Short mmCIF file of C-alpha atoms and ligand atoms in Angstrom, two decimals:
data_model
loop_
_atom_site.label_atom_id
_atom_site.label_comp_id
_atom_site.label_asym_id
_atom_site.label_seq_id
_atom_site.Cartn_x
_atom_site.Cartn_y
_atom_site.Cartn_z
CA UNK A 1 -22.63 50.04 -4.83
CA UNK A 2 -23.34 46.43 -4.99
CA UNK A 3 -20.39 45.34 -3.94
CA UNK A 4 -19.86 47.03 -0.90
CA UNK A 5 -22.96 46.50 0.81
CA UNK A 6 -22.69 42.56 -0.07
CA UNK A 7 -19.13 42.84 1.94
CA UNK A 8 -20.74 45.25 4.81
CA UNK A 9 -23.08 42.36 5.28
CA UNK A 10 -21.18 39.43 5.16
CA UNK A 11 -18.01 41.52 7.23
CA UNK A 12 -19.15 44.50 8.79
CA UNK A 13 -20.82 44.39 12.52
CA UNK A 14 -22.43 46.41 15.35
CA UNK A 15 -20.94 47.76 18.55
CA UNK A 16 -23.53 49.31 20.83
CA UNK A 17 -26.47 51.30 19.50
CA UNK A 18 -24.81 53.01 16.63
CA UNK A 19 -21.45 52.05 15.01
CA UNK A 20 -20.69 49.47 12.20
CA UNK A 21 -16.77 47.72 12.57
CA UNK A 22 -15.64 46.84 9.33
CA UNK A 23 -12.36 47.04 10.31
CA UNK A 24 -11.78 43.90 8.08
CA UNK A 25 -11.75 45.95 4.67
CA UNK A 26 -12.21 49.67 5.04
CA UNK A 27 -10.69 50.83 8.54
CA UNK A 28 -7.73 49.14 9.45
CA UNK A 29 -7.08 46.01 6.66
CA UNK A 30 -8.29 47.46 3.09
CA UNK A 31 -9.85 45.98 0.23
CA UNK A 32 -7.80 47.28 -1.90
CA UNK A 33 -9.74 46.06 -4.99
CA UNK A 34 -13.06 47.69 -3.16
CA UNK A 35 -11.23 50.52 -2.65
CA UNK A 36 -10.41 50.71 -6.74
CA UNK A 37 -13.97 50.32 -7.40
CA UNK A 38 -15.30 53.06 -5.30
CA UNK A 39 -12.86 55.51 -6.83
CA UNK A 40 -14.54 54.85 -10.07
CA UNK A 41 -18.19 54.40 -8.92
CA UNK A 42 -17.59 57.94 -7.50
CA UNK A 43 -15.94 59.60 -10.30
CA UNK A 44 -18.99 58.70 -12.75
CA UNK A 45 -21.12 60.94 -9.91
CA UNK A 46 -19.53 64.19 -9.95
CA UNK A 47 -17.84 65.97 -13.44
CA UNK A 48 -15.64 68.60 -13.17
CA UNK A 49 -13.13 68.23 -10.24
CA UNK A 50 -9.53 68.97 -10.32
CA UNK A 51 -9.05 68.39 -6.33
CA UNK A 52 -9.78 65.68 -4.03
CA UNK A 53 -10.12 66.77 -0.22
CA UNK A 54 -9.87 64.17 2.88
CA UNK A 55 -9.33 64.14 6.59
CA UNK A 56 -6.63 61.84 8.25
CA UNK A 57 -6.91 59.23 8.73
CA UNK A 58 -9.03 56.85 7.28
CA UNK A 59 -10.32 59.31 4.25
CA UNK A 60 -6.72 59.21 2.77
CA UNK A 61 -6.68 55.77 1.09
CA UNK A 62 -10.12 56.39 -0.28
CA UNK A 63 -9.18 59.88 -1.26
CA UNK A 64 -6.35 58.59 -3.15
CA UNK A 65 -8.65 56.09 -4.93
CA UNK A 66 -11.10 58.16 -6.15
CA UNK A 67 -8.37 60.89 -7.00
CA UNK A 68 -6.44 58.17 -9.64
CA UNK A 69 -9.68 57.91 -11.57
CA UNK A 70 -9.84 61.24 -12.61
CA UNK A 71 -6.32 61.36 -14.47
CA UNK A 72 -4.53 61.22 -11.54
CA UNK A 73 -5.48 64.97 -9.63
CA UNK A 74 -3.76 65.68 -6.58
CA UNK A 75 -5.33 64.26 -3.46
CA UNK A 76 -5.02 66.80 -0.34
CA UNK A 77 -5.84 65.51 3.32
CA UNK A 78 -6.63 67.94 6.71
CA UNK A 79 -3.86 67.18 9.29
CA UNK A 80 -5.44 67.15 12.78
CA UNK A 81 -1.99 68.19 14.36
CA UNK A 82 -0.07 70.78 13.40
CA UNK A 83 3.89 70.19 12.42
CA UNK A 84 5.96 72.12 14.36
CA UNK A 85 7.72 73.16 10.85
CA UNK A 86 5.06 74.74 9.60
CA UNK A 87 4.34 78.52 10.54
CA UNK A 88 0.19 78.90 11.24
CA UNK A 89 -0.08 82.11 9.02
CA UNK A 90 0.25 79.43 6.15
CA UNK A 91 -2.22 77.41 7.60
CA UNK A 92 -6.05 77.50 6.83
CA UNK A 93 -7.74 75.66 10.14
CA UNK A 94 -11.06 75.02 11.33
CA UNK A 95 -12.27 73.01 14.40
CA UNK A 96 -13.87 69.52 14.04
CA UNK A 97 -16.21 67.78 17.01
CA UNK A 98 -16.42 64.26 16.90
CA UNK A 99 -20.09 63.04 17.74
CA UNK A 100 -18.89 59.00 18.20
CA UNK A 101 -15.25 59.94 19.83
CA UNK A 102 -16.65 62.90 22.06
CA UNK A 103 -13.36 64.91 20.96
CA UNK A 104 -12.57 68.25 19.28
CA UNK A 105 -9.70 68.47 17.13
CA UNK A 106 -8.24 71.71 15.03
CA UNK A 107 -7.59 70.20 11.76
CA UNK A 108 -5.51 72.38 9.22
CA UNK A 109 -4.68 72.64 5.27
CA UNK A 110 -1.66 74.43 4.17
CA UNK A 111 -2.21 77.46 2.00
CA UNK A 112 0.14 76.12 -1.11
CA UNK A 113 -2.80 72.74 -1.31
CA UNK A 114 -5.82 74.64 -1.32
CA UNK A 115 -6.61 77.82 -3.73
CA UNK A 116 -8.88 79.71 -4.98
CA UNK A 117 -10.59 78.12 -8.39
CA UNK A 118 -9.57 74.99 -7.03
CA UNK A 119 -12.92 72.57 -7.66
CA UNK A 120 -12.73 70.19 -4.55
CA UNK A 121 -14.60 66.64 -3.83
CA UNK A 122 -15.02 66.09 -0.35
CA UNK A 123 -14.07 62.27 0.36
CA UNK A 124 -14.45 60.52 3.23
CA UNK A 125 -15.26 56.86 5.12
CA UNK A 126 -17.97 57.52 6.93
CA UNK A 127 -21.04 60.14 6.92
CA UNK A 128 -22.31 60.55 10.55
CA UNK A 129 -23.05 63.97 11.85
CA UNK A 130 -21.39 65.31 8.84
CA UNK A 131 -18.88 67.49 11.37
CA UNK A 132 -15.76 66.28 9.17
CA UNK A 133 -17.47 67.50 5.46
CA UNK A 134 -18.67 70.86 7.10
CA UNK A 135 -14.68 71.52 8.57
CA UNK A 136 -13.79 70.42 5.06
CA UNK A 137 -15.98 72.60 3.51
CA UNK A 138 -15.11 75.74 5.78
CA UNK A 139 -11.37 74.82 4.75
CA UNK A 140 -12.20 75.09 1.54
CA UNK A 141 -14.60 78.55 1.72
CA UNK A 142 -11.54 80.02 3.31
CA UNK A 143 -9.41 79.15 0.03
CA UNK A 144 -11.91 80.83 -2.14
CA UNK A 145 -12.28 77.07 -3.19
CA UNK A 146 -15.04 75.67 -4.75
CA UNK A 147 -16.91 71.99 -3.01
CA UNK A 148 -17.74 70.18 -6.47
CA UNK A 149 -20.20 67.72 -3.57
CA UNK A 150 -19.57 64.98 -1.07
CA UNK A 151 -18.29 61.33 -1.63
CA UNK A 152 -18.73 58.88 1.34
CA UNK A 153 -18.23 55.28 1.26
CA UNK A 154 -20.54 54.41 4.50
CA UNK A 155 -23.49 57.00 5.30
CA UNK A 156 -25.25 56.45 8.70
CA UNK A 157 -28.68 57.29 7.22
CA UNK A 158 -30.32 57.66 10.71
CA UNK A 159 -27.83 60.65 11.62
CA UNK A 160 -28.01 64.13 10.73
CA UNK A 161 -24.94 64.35 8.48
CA UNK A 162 -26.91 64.64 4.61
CA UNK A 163 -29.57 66.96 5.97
CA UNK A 164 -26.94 69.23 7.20
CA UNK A 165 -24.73 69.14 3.98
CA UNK A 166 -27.36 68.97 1.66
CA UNK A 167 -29.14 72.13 3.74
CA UNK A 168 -25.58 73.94 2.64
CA UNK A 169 -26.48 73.31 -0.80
CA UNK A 170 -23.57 70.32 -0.80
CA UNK A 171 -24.28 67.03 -3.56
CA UNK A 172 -23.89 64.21 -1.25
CA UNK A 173 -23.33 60.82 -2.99
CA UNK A 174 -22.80 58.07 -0.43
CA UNK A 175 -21.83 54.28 -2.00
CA UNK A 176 -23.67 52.32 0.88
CA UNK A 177 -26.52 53.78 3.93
CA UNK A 178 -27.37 52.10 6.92
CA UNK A 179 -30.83 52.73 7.17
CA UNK A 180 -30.79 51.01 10.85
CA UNK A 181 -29.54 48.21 13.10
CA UNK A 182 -31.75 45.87 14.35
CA UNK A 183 -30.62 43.15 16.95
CA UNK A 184 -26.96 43.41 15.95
CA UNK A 185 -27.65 43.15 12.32
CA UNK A 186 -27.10 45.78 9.64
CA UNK A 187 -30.08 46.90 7.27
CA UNK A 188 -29.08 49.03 4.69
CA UNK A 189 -30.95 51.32 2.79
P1 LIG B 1 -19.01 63.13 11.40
O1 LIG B 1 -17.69 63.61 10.92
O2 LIG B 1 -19.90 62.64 10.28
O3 LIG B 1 -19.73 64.11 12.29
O4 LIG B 1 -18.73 61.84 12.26
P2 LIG B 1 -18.41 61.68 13.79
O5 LIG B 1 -17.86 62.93 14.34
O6 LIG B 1 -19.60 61.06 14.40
O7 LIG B 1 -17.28 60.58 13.63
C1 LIG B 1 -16.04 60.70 14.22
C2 LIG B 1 -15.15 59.62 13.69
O8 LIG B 1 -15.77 58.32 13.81
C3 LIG B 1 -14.78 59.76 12.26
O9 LIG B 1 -13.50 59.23 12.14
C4 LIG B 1 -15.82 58.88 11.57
O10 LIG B 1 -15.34 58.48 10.30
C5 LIG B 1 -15.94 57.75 12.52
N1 LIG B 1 -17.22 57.07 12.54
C6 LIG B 1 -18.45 57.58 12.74
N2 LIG B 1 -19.36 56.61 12.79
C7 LIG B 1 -18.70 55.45 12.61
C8 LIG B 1 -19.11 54.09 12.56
O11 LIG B 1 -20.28 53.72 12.70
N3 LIG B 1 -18.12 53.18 12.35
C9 LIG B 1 -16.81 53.53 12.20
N4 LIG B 1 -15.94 52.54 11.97
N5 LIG B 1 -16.39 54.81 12.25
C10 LIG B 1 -17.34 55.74 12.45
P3 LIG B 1 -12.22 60.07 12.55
O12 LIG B 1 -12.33 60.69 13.90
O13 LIG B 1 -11.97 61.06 11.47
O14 LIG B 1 -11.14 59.02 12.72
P4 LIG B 1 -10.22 58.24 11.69
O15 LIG B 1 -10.58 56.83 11.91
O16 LIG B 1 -10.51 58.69 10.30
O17 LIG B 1 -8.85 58.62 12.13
#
């Protein structure tokens, strides 16, 4: 998407080896006008979806934006800690490792937001080693739900995240990929 990889130039930047900051627009202040867009770039890339699934917290704004272009569906996101309210036999849960943070967290869906028939897109911020779709995915498996594919804003094209996804059989559709960085600099795909 056009613009989002003019803004990941001119705003995002590199820490280290291997993550892009663009804290400026997506992860901590948000475009919210970018965020409008990609909820329509995405919902011309996959027909058919009456659910839209995210992980807190960063998926949730984008889950909502995609989720208003499609008549306004219901947008779902995995909690990574459970409420004390809520009794676990409700619960659908799965455990998600975090490549960049080095952490493991149980994330969880109550049973009343996920069902079978339900046809989910899988929305998220970034695509590294794909950990967060595949939880999402074994969330949904669990609810006899069906993954309609994978929408990420930001796809780390040098990780293994699409190659395991798309080995599951999972449409991946990613608005921007970071082919490498070089000296500090993006260079997208
Ligand atoms: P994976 O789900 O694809 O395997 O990703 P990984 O475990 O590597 O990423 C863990 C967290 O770090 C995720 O956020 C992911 O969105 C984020 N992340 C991965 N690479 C980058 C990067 O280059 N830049 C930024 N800004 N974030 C990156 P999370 O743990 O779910 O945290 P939250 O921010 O959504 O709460």
């Amino acid at each position: 998407m056009k613009n989002l990889k003019e803004r990941i130039i001119k705003d995002g930047y590199v820490i280290g080896n291997d993550i892009l900051k663009v804290d400026s627009f997506i992860n901590h202040q948000i475009d919210t006008q970018l965020l409008d867009e990609l909820g329509e770039y995405f919902s011309k890339k996959f027909d058919g979806v009456n659910k839209i699934l995210t992980i807190e917290s960063s998926g949730i704004a984008f889950g909502v934006g995609v989720a208003r272009h499609y008549g306004n569906i219901p947008m779902v996101f995995a909690k990574k800690s459970k409420s004390k309210i809520v009794d676990e036999n409700n619960l659908y849960t799965t455990v998600v490792d975090s490549f960049t943070k080095g952490t493991s967290n149980t994330v969880c869906v109550d049973k009343r937001f996920l069902k079978p028939g339900d046809k989910c897109l899988i929305v998220d911020d970034f695509l590294a080693e794909g950990n967060a779709s595949i939880g999402l995915i074994d969330l949904c498996k669990q609810a006899g739900a069906e993954v309609v594919g994978v929408a990420i804003v930001i796809e780390k094209g040098f990780q293994n995240g699409r190659k395991r996804l798309e080995k599951l059989g999972i449409h991946v559709e990613s608005a921007a990929i970071v082919d490498h960085f070089e000296n500090g600099k993006v260079i997208l795909k």
